[in-house]
Coordinates of C-alpha atoms in Angstrom, one line a residue:
M11 CA -102.7 73.6 -146.3
K12 CA -101.7 70.9 -148.8
K13 CA -101.3 73.0 -151.6
S14 CA -99.0 76.2 -149.4
I15 CA -96.7 72.7 -148.7
L16 CA -96.7 71.3 -152.1
I17 CA -95.6 74.9 -153.3
C18 CA -93.1 75.0 -150.4
L19 CA -91.7 71.4 -151.7
L20 CA -91.6 73.2 -154.8
A21 CA -89.6 76.0 -153.9
A22 CA -86.9 74.0 -151.7
S23 CA -86.4 71.4 -154.4
L24 CA -86.4 74.3 -157.2
F25 CA -83.3 75.5 -154.4
E26 CA -81.5 72.2 -154.3
C27 CA -81.5 72.6 -158.0
L28 CA -79.7 75.6 -157.7
Q29 CA -77.7 75.1 -155.1
T30 CA -76.8 72.0 -157.1
S31 CA -76.3 73.9 -160.7
A32 CA -74.1 76.3 -159.1
Q33 CA -71.8 74.5 -157.3
S34 CA -70.8 72.0 -160.4
L35 CA -67.3 71.9 -161.0
L36 CA -65.7 72.8 -165.0
T37 CA -63.7 70.5 -166.7
R38 CA -60.2 71.9 -168.2
E39 CA -62.0 71.9 -171.7
Q40 CA -64.1 74.4 -169.8
V41 CA -61.6 76.8 -168.9
G42 CA -58.4 78.4 -170.5
A43 CA -58.0 80.8 -172.7
A44 CA -59.3 79.0 -175.7
C45 CA -62.7 79.5 -173.9
M46 CA -62.6 83.2 -174.2
P47 CA -66.0 84.7 -174.9
Q48 CA -65.7 87.9 -176.7
Q49 CA -67.4 90.4 -173.8
I50 CA -67.1 90.5 -170.0
A51 CA -69.3 88.7 -167.8
P52 CA -70.4 90.5 -164.8
I53 CA -68.1 90.1 -161.7
E54 CA -69.4 88.3 -158.7
A55 CA -67.8 88.7 -155.8
P56 CA -68.0 87.9 -151.3
F57 CA -66.4 91.9 -150.6
D58 CA -67.0 94.9 -153.0
M59 CA -65.8 94.8 -156.0
P60 CA -66.0 97.1 -159.4
Q61 CA -67.9 96.2 -162.6
L62 CA -64.6 97.0 -164.5
R63 CA -65.1 97.5 -168.4
R64 CA -63.2 97.0 -171.2
N65 CA -61.0 100.2 -172.9
V66 CA -61.9 102.1 -175.1
F67 CA -59.9 103.8 -177.3
P68 CA -59.8 106.3 -180.1
D69 CA -60.7 105.6 -183.4
L70 CA -57.2 106.7 -184.7
T71 CA -55.0 103.2 -186.4
V72 CA -51.5 103.1 -186.7
T73 CA -50.1 100.5 -188.0
V74 CA -46.2 100.1 -187.8
K75 CA -44.2 101.0 -191.7
L76 CA -42.0 98.0 -191.3
K77 CA -40.1 96.8 -194.3
K78 CA -38.3 93.0 -195.1
A79 CA -34.9 95.0 -194.3
D80 CA -36.0 95.9 -190.8
K81 CA -36.3 92.6 -189.9
K82 CA -32.4 92.1 -190.0
G83 CA -32.4 94.8 -187.1
L84 CA -34.7 95.6 -184.4
I85 CA -38.4 97.2 -185.1
T86 CA -38.0 99.0 -181.1
P87 CA -37.6 102.8 -182.6
K88 CA -40.2 102.6 -184.8
V89 CA -42.7 101.1 -182.5
Q90 CA -42.3 103.0 -179.4
A91 CA -42.7 106.2 -182.2
A92 CA -46.1 105.0 -183.3
I93 CA -47.1 104.7 -179.4
D94 CA -45.7 108.4 -178.8
E95 CA -47.7 109.1 -182.2
V96 CA -50.6 107.9 -181.5
N97 CA -50.3 109.3 -177.6
A98 CA -50.1 113.3 -178.5
K99 CA -52.9 112.8 -181.4
G100 CA -55.3 111.8 -178.2
G101 CA -55.0 108.0 -178.5
G102 CA -55.4 104.4 -180.6
T103 CA -54.3 101.9 -181.5
V104 CA -51.2 101.0 -182.7
V105 CA -51.0 97.7 -184.5
I106 CA -48.0 95.7 -185.4
P107 CA -47.9 94.0 -188.9
Q108 CA -47.7 90.4 -190.0
G109 CA -44.3 88.8 -189.7
E110 CA -41.3 87.5 -187.5
W111 CA -39.3 90.7 -185.5
N112 CA -37.1 91.3 -183.2
T113 CA -37.5 94.6 -180.3
G114 CA -35.8 95.3 -177.2
R115 CA -38.1 97.5 -174.4
I116 CA -41.7 98.7 -176.0
I117 CA -43.1 101.9 -173.3
L118 CA -46.8 101.8 -173.4
K119 CA -48.1 105.0 -173.3
S120 CA -51.4 106.3 -172.2
N121 CA -54.0 105.6 -174.2
V122 CA -53.1 103.8 -176.8
N123 CA -54.2 99.7 -177.6
L124 CA -50.7 97.9 -178.3
N125 CA -52.5 96.3 -181.1
I126 CA -50.5 92.7 -181.8
P127 CA -52.1 90.5 -184.6
E128 CA -52.8 86.6 -184.6
G129 CA -49.7 86.1 -187.4
V130 CA -47.3 89.0 -185.8
T131 CA -44.0 87.4 -184.1
L132 CA -41.8 89.8 -181.2
N133 CA -38.9 88.6 -180.1
F134 CA -37.4 90.1 -178.1
S135 CA -33.5 90.8 -177.5
E136 CA -31.1 89.1 -175.1
R137 CA -28.7 92.2 -174.6
V138 CA -28.9 94.3 -171.7
E139 CA -28.5 97.3 -173.1
D140 CA -32.2 97.0 -175.1
Y141 CA -33.6 97.5 -171.8
L142 CA -31.6 101.1 -171.4
P143 CA -32.0 103.1 -169.8
V144 CA -33.4 102.6 -165.8
V145 CA -36.8 102.8 -165.1
F146 CA -38.4 101.9 -162.2
T147 CA -39.3 98.8 -161.4
R148 CA -40.6 96.8 -158.4
S149 CA -38.2 92.9 -158.4
A150 CA -39.8 90.3 -156.2
G151 CA -41.0 92.2 -154.1
I152 CA -37.9 95.2 -153.8
E153 CA -38.4 98.9 -155.4
G154 CA -35.4 99.8 -157.5
M155 CA -33.9 100.8 -161.3
S156 CA -33.2 98.7 -163.9
T157 CA -34.9 97.1 -167.0
G158 CA -37.8 97.1 -165.8
A159 CA -40.1 94.7 -168.4
L160 CA -39.8 93.4 -172.4
I161 CA -42.9 96.0 -172.5
Y162 CA -43.7 98.3 -170.3
A163 CA -45.6 101.3 -169.0
F164 CA -45.6 103.9 -165.7
E165 CA -47.6 106.4 -164.2
Q166 CA -49.9 106.1 -167.5
D167 CA -53.8 105.5 -167.8
N168 CA -56.2 103.6 -170.2
I169 CA -53.4 101.6 -171.8
A170 CA -54.0 98.2 -173.4
I171 CA -51.9 95.1 -175.6
T172 CA -54.2 93.0 -177.2
G173 CA -54.5 90.2 -180.4
G174 CA -53.8 86.9 -180.5
G175 CA -50.2 87.7 -181.0
L176 CA -47.0 86.0 -180.2
L177 CA -44.5 87.2 -177.6
V178 CA -41.4 85.2 -177.0
G179 CA -38.4 85.7 -174.4
P180 CA -34.7 85.8 -175.2
P181 CA -32.7 82.2 -175.5
M182 CA -31.9 80.6 -172.3
D183 CA -28.1 81.5 -172.3
A184 CA -28.7 85.1 -173.1
P185 CA -26.3 87.6 -171.6
L186 CA -29.7 89.0 -169.5
R187 CA -30.7 86.3 -168.0
K188 CA -26.7 86.0 -167.2
A189 CA -26.7 89.3 -165.5
S190 CA -30.0 89.0 -162.9
V191 CA -29.0 89.8 -159.5
N192 CA -29.5 86.3 -157.0
Y193 CA -32.8 86.7 -155.5
G194 CA -32.4 84.0 -153.1
N195 CA -30.0 86.3 -150.9
Y196 CA -31.9 89.8 -151.7
D197 CA -32.8 89.0 -148.0
K198 CA -29.0 88.9 -147.2
D199 CA -27.4 91.6 -148.4
F200 CA -29.8 94.2 -149.6
D201 CA -28.8 97.6 -148.8
Y202 CA -32.6 98.7 -147.4
S203 CA -30.8 102.6 -146.0
V204 CA -30.2 103.4 -150.2
P205 CA -33.8 105.3 -151.1
P206 CA -35.2 102.9 -154.1
T207 CA -34.2 106.2 -156.9
Q208 CA -30.2 105.5 -156.1
R209 CA -31.1 101.9 -156.3
F210 CA -29.3 101.3 -160.1
Y211 CA -29.0 98.0 -161.5
D212 CA -27.8 98.5 -164.7
G213 CA -25.3 96.0 -165.9
V214 CA -22.4 98.2 -165.5
D215 CA -22.4 98.6 -161.3
R216 CA -22.9 96.1 -158.6
D217 CA -21.1 93.7 -160.8
G218 CA -22.9 94.4 -164.0
K219 CA -26.1 92.8 -162.1
I220 CA -29.9 93.7 -163.6
F221 CA -33.2 93.5 -161.7
A222 CA -34.1 90.7 -164.6
P223 CA -36.9 92.7 -166.8
T224 CA -40.5 90.8 -166.0
F225 CA -42.3 90.2 -169.8
I226 CA -45.6 92.8 -169.1
G227 CA -44.8 95.0 -166.0
P228 CA -47.0 97.7 -165.7
V229 CA -46.3 100.5 -162.8
R230 CA -48.9 102.9 -161.4
C231 CA -51.5 102.7 -163.9
T232 CA -54.6 102.6 -164.0
N233 CA -57.2 101.3 -166.4
V234 CA -55.2 98.3 -168.0
L235 CA -56.3 95.9 -170.2
I236 CA -53.7 92.6 -170.9
E237 CA -55.8 90.1 -173.8
G238 CA -55.0 87.3 -176.1
V239 CA -51.9 87.8 -177.1
S240 CA -49.2 84.6 -175.6
L241 CA -45.7 85.0 -174.3
L242 CA -42.8 82.5 -174.0
R243 CA -40.0 81.9 -172.3
S244 CA -40.1 84.9 -170.0
P245 CA -36.9 86.3 -168.5
F246 CA -38.8 86.1 -165.3
W247 CA -42.0 86.8 -164.4
N248 CA -44.6 87.0 -167.0
V249 CA -47.5 90.1 -166.2
V250 CA -46.5 91.6 -163.6
P251 CA -48.9 95.0 -163.2
T252 CA -47.1 96.7 -159.9
Y253 CA -49.0 99.6 -157.8
C254 CA -51.9 99.4 -160.7
E255 CA -55.8 100.0 -160.1
N256 CA -58.1 98.7 -162.8
V257 CA -56.5 95.3 -164.4
I258 CA -58.8 93.2 -166.6
I259 CA -56.1 90.3 -167.8
R260 CA -58.4 87.2 -170.0
G261 CA -57.1 85.4 -172.6
I262 CA -54.1 85.2 -172.4
N263 CA -51.3 81.7 -172.9
V264 CA -48.5 81.8 -170.3
E265 CA -45.3 79.1 -171.6
S266 CA -42.4 79.0 -169.4
E267 CA -42.1 75.8 -168.5
T268 CA -41.4 73.3 -171.1
P269 CA -38.4 72.5 -172.4
W270 CA -36.5 75.1 -170.8
H271 CA -38.1 75.3 -166.9
I272 CA -37.7 78.7 -166.3
D273 CA -37.3 79.3 -162.1
C274 CA -38.8 82.7 -161.5
G275 CA -40.5 82.2 -163.9
D276 CA -44.5 82.3 -162.8
G277 CA -47.1 83.3 -164.4
M278 CA -48.5 85.9 -163.5
D279 CA -47.7 88.3 -160.0
I280 CA -49.9 90.7 -159.0
E281 CA -48.1 93.4 -157.1
S282 CA -49.8 95.3 -154.5
C283 CA -52.6 96.4 -157.0
K284 CA -56.1 96.9 -156.4
N285 CA -59.5 95.9 -158.7
I286 CA -58.3 93.0 -160.6
L287 CA -59.8 90.8 -163.2
I288 CA -58.4 87.5 -163.8
E289 CA -59.8 85.2 -166.4
Y290 CA -59.4 83.1 -168.7
C291 CA -56.4 82.8 -168.9
T292 CA -54.1 78.9 -169.5
V293 CA -50.5 79.1 -167.4
N294 CA -47.8 76.4 -167.7
T295 CA -45.1 77.5 -165.5
G296 CA -41.7 76.8 -163.8
D297 CA -42.8 78.2 -160.9
D298 CA -46.1 79.8 -159.8
G299 CA -48.9 80.1 -161.9
F300 CA -51.5 82.3 -160.8
T301 CA -49.3 84.2 -158.1
I302 CA -50.4 87.7 -155.3
K303 CA -48.6 89.4 -154.1
S304 CA -47.9 92.8 -151.9
G305 CA -44.3 93.3 -151.5
R306 CA -41.1 92.4 -149.4
G307 CA -39.8 93.1 -145.7
E308 CA -38.9 95.8 -144.6
D309 CA -39.4 97.3 -148.1
G310 CA -42.6 96.1 -149.1
L311 CA -43.4 97.2 -145.0
R312 CA -42.3 101.1 -146.3
V313 CA -44.2 100.8 -148.8
N314 CA -47.2 99.3 -147.2
K315 CA -49.8 98.6 -150.5
P316 CA -51.7 95.8 -150.2
T317 CA -53.2 93.6 -153.4
E318 CA -57.1 93.6 -152.7
N319 CA -60.1 93.4 -154.4
L320 CA -59.3 90.3 -156.9
V321 CA -61.3 87.7 -158.5
I322 CA -59.5 85.2 -160.2
R323 CA -62.3 83.0 -162.6
Y324 CA -62.5 80.4 -165.6
C325 CA -58.6 79.9 -165.1
L326 CA -56.1 76.5 -166.5
A327 CA -53.3 76.3 -164.4
K328 CA -50.6 73.3 -165.6
K329 CA -47.5 72.6 -164.5
C330 CA -46.8 75.4 -161.7
H331 CA -45.1 75.3 -158.5
G332 CA -48.6 76.8 -156.8
G333 CA -52.3 77.2 -158.9
V334 CA -52.6 79.9 -157.2
T335 CA -50.3 81.2 -155.3
C336 CA -50.5 83.8 -151.9
G337 CA -46.7 85.0 -151.3
S338 CA -44.2 84.5 -150.2
E339 CA -44.0 88.3 -150.4
T340 CA -47.1 90.1 -148.3
A341 CA -45.7 92.6 -146.5
G342 CA -48.4 95.0 -147.9
M343 CA -51.1 92.7 -146.9
I344 CA -52.4 90.4 -149.4
R345 CA -57.2 90.6 -148.9
D346 CA -60.6 90.2 -150.3
V347 CA -59.5 87.4 -153.0
Y348 CA -61.8 85.5 -154.5
V349 CA -61.1 82.7 -156.9
H350 CA -63.9 80.0 -158.6
D351 CA -64.6 77.9 -161.5
C352 CA -61.0 77.2 -162.2
V353 CA -58.9 73.5 -162.9
F354 CA -55.5 73.1 -161.9
D355 CA -54.0 69.9 -163.1
G356 CA -50.6 68.4 -162.8
S357 CA -49.5 71.2 -160.6
S358 CA -47.7 71.1 -157.6
V359 CA -50.0 72.8 -155.4
G360 CA -53.7 73.2 -155.6
I361 CA -54.4 76.2 -153.8
R362 CA -50.7 77.7 -152.2
F363 CA -50.3 80.0 -149.4
K364 CA -46.9 80.6 -148.4
T365 CA -44.7 83.7 -146.6
R366 CA -41.5 84.0 -144.4
R367 CA -41.0 85.5 -140.9
P368 CA -39.1 88.3 -142.3
R369 CA -41.9 88.9 -144.5
G370 CA -44.2 91.1 -142.9
G371 CA -47.9 91.4 -143.8
G372 CA -49.6 88.1 -144.5
G373 CA -52.9 87.9 -146.4
E374 CA -56.6 87.6 -145.0
N375 CA -60.3 87.1 -146.2
L376 CA -59.7 85.2 -148.8
Y377 CA -62.5 82.6 -150.5
Y378 CA -62.1 79.4 -152.7
E379 CA -64.7 78.4 -154.8
R380 CA -65.5 75.0 -157.2
I381 CA -62.0 74.2 -158.3
T382 CA -60.4 70.9 -159.6
M383 CA -57.6 69.8 -159.1
N384 CA -55.7 66.7 -161.1
N385 CA -52.4 65.3 -160.6
V386 CA -51.9 67.6 -157.7
G387 CA -49.1 67.9 -155.1
S388 CA -50.5 69.3 -151.7
A389 CA -54.0 70.4 -152.5
I390 CA -54.2 73.1 -149.8
R391 CA -50.8 73.7 -148.4
F392 CA -50.0 76.4 -146.1
D393 CA -46.0 76.5 -146.0
M394 CA -45.1 79.7 -143.5
L395 CA -42.0 78.9 -142.6
G396 CA -40.1 78.5 -145.8
S397 CA -36.6 77.7 -146.3
A398 CA -33.2 78.0 -144.4
I399 CA -31.5 78.2 -147.2
Y400 CA -33.1 82.3 -148.0
V401 CA -34.6 82.6 -144.7
G402 CA -31.4 81.4 -142.2
N403 CA -32.9 80.5 -138.6
A404 CA -36.3 81.8 -139.3
S405 CA -37.4 79.1 -141.1
Q406 CA -36.6 76.8 -137.8
R407 CA -40.3 75.6 -135.9
V408 CA -39.8 77.6 -132.1
A409 CA -41.1 80.5 -131.3
M410 CA -39.7 83.9 -131.4
R411 CA -41.4 87.2 -130.6
R412 CA -43.5 88.4 -133.1
D413 CA -42.8 92.1 -134.6
Q414 CA -43.6 93.5 -137.8
F415 CA -41.8 91.0 -139.9
T416 CA -44.0 88.3 -138.8
P417 CA -46.8 87.5 -140.8
V418 CA -50.7 86.1 -140.5
Y419 CA -53.2 84.1 -142.3
R420 CA -56.5 84.3 -141.6
N421 CA -60.6 84.4 -142.6
I422 CA -59.8 82.2 -145.7
T423 CA -62.4 80.3 -147.3
I424 CA -62.4 77.3 -149.7
S425 CA -65.9 74.8 -150.8
D426 CA -66.4 72.5 -153.8
L427 CA -63.8 71.2 -154.2
D428 CA -62.6 68.2 -156.7
I429 CA -59.3 66.8 -155.9
S430 CA -57.8 63.7 -157.6
N431 CA -54.8 62.4 -157.6
A432 CA -52.6 64.7 -154.9
N433 CA -50.2 64.0 -152.2
Y434 CA -52.1 65.5 -149.4
F435 CA -55.7 66.7 -149.4
L436 CA -54.2 69.0 -146.3
N437 CA -50.9 70.0 -145.3
V438 CA -50.3 73.2 -143.4
T439 CA -47.1 74.8 -141.8
G440 CA -47.6 77.7 -139.9
I441 CA -45.4 79.8 -137.4
P442 CA -45.7 78.4 -134.1
E443 CA -46.6 82.4 -133.1
S444 CA -48.8 83.0 -135.6
P445 CA -50.4 80.0 -136.4
A446 CA -53.3 80.0 -139.5
M447 CA -55.7 81.2 -138.3
N448 CA -60.1 80.7 -138.8
V449 CA -60.0 78.3 -141.8
R450 CA -62.8 77.1 -143.1
I451 CA -62.7 73.6 -145.7
Q452 CA -65.8 72.6 -146.7
R453 CA -68.4 70.4 -149.1
V454 CA -64.7 69.1 -150.9
K455 CA -64.9 64.9 -152.6
S456 CA -60.2 64.2 -152.5
S457 CA -58.4 61.3 -153.8
S458 CA -54.2 61.5 -152.3
K459 CA -52.3 59.7 -151.3
R460 CA -51.4 61.2 -147.1
L461 CA -54.6 63.1 -145.7
M462 CA -53.5 65.6 -143.5
A463 CA -50.9 67.8 -141.3
L464 CA -51.9 70.2 -139.4
H465 CA -49.0 72.3 -137.2
D466 CA -49.4 75.2 -136.2
I467 CA -53.0 76.2 -137.0
N468 CA -56.3 77.6 -134.7
N469 CA -59.7 77.7 -135.5
L470 CA -59.7 75.1 -138.1
V471 CA -63.3 73.4 -139.6
V472 CA -63.0 71.0 -142.2
H473 CA -67.1 70.4 -143.2
D474 CA -68.7 68.0 -145.2
C475 CA -66.1 66.4 -147.0
Q476 CA -65.7 62.6 -148.6
L477 CA -61.5 62.0 -147.7
T478 CA -59.9 58.7 -150.0
S479 CA -56.1 58.4 -149.1
D480 CA -54.5 55.5 -149.1
E481 CA -53.3 56.1 -145.4
N482 CA -54.6 57.0 -142.8
I483 CA -53.1 59.1 -140.0
I484 CA -53.6 62.8 -139.4
D485 CA -50.8 64.9 -138.2
I486 CA -51.6 67.3 -135.6
L487 CA -48.7 69.4 -134.0
D488 CA -50.0 72.4 -132.2
G489 CA -53.1 72.4 -133.4
R490 CA -56.6 73.6 -131.5
N491 CA -59.8 74.6 -131.8
I492 CA -60.2 72.1 -135.3
T493 CA -63.6 71.3 -135.8
F494 CA -63.8 67.9 -138.2
S495 CA -68.0 67.1 -138.4
N496 CA -69.7 65.1 -141.2
L497 CA -66.6 63.9 -142.8
R498 CA -66.3 60.0 -144.7
F499 CA -63.3 58.3 -145.0
T500 CA -61.9 55.6 -146.9
T501 CA -58.7 54.5 -146.3
T502 CA -56.6 51.1 -147.4
D503 CA -57.2 49.8 -143.9
G504 CA -60.7 51.3 -142.9
T505 CA -59.2 53.4 -139.8
V506 CA -58.4 56.6 -139.5
K507 CA -55.8 57.4 -136.6
L508 CA -54.5 60.8 -134.7
K509 CA -51.3 61.3 -134.4
T510 CA -51.1 64.4 -131.9
D511 CA -48.4 66.6 -130.1
G512 CA -47.6 69.7 -128.9
S513 CA -48.6 72.0 -125.7
L514 CA -51.4 73.5 -127.5
T515 CA -53.3 70.9 -129.1
E516 CA -56.6 71.5 -127.5
N517 CA -60.2 71.4 -128.3
N518 CA -60.8 69.7 -131.3
R519 CA -63.8 67.9 -132.2
F520 CA -64.7 65.7 -134.5
V521 CA -69.1 65.3 -134.9
D522 CA -70.3 63.1 -137.3
C523 CA -67.6 61.4 -138.8
S524 CA -67.1 57.9 -140.1
P525 CA -65.1 55.9 -139.8
M526 CA -64.5 58.3 -136.2
P527 CA -60.8 59.2 -136.2
V528 CA -58.7 57.3 -132.6
E529 CA -55.5 58.3 -131.2
M530 CA -53.1 56.4 -132.0

């Protein structure tokens, strides 16, 4: 009997050690591009996720033949000829030789690995004409015919961009940038009745406007690998696979923040893709860091293609609007996302959920764990109403009739966070007729200026957390079925006060909290 008890105690102790080890958090020095290993470790997720494998290419290698004189012009024709040649021969690797070169749009083709080694710099042209003729693209969630991407691919299989080289976008005063459409006015001005293949934005018609090209933008491709390169000063979002399946993005650096601060300079935007692994990447951007999208409003609902089966791990987000952001384009739904073992250092928001009433869709079955946050604004932020500048009266906090454009966020689990120097621990702005639903947050150690603002949320559980805050107020507005359990508060005056309002604020429970929150 004693032996059995001893075995049980040892097993329990071992299990506890394993649990503690599994929940240990990584530091900034242990994540990001500088830490990328050669091998891709097995993928684990709380949903069915395939084991993505590194792309394999035939042995053929072609090095682009460039001379010193080529530095005076664009090397685009020679690079494209090499890609076309290798593709025609069944596939292989195209290598850019050492040096600094200038280029226009490069189009990848099936079974080709574009290798840009360390010591190579590709400067992309500032002229619109170097990204023509127009190609099919999706820009900020809307389809059309425009410049596409600086490195583009369409309906190709088994493609890669690899190496340790540097890709540099056009100067900040480039004509390419000045010709960009006003994305803020999309919802107001866009004519959705025109078929996508007739929506030409070529820099000539439509007042000379274009859809600003993304940096790397494969569309409707399968088996895509982007590894090791660094991206600097993108004209728009940086790495944007769209309608792709089986995508691996690893070990890349994205810099679109200092010293230019590029609005719409998202690090990565996964657009209506399936089966994606992002690992060991570093982003420092003028907008969101790692971003997940699925189409915008009417156009996105027409396409109706979700982003699903996405794993983000061992990544570093520095100065960004959001470390990991869902939305705000959510029409096709975002589901089955697992973010783990990441560090957000300096982002305005750590974990961010964005959408708008006219955007439709939303997100569900989203999992976040073992994340370290330092010097962030809101550690966890739901922003479902948006700004009147972009969506007009739809941003008002009044109940409206639900329709196909009413988005949702539901079934979200967040655990094992270490948060320091935050403004808010948890800041929720839901939609009155579509509150944030079924959110569980557990095992958090947080230090923030403010505790929580919970506006329009239904079925929230916050469990087993240590919350330190300068202020002592929890603001609940139409928050229902909220449960706080095993929370340890540390505030400036040693108290926690509840500020409650709204006819739907009901059925909220506080169990084993110290101190116990009391009504103001």
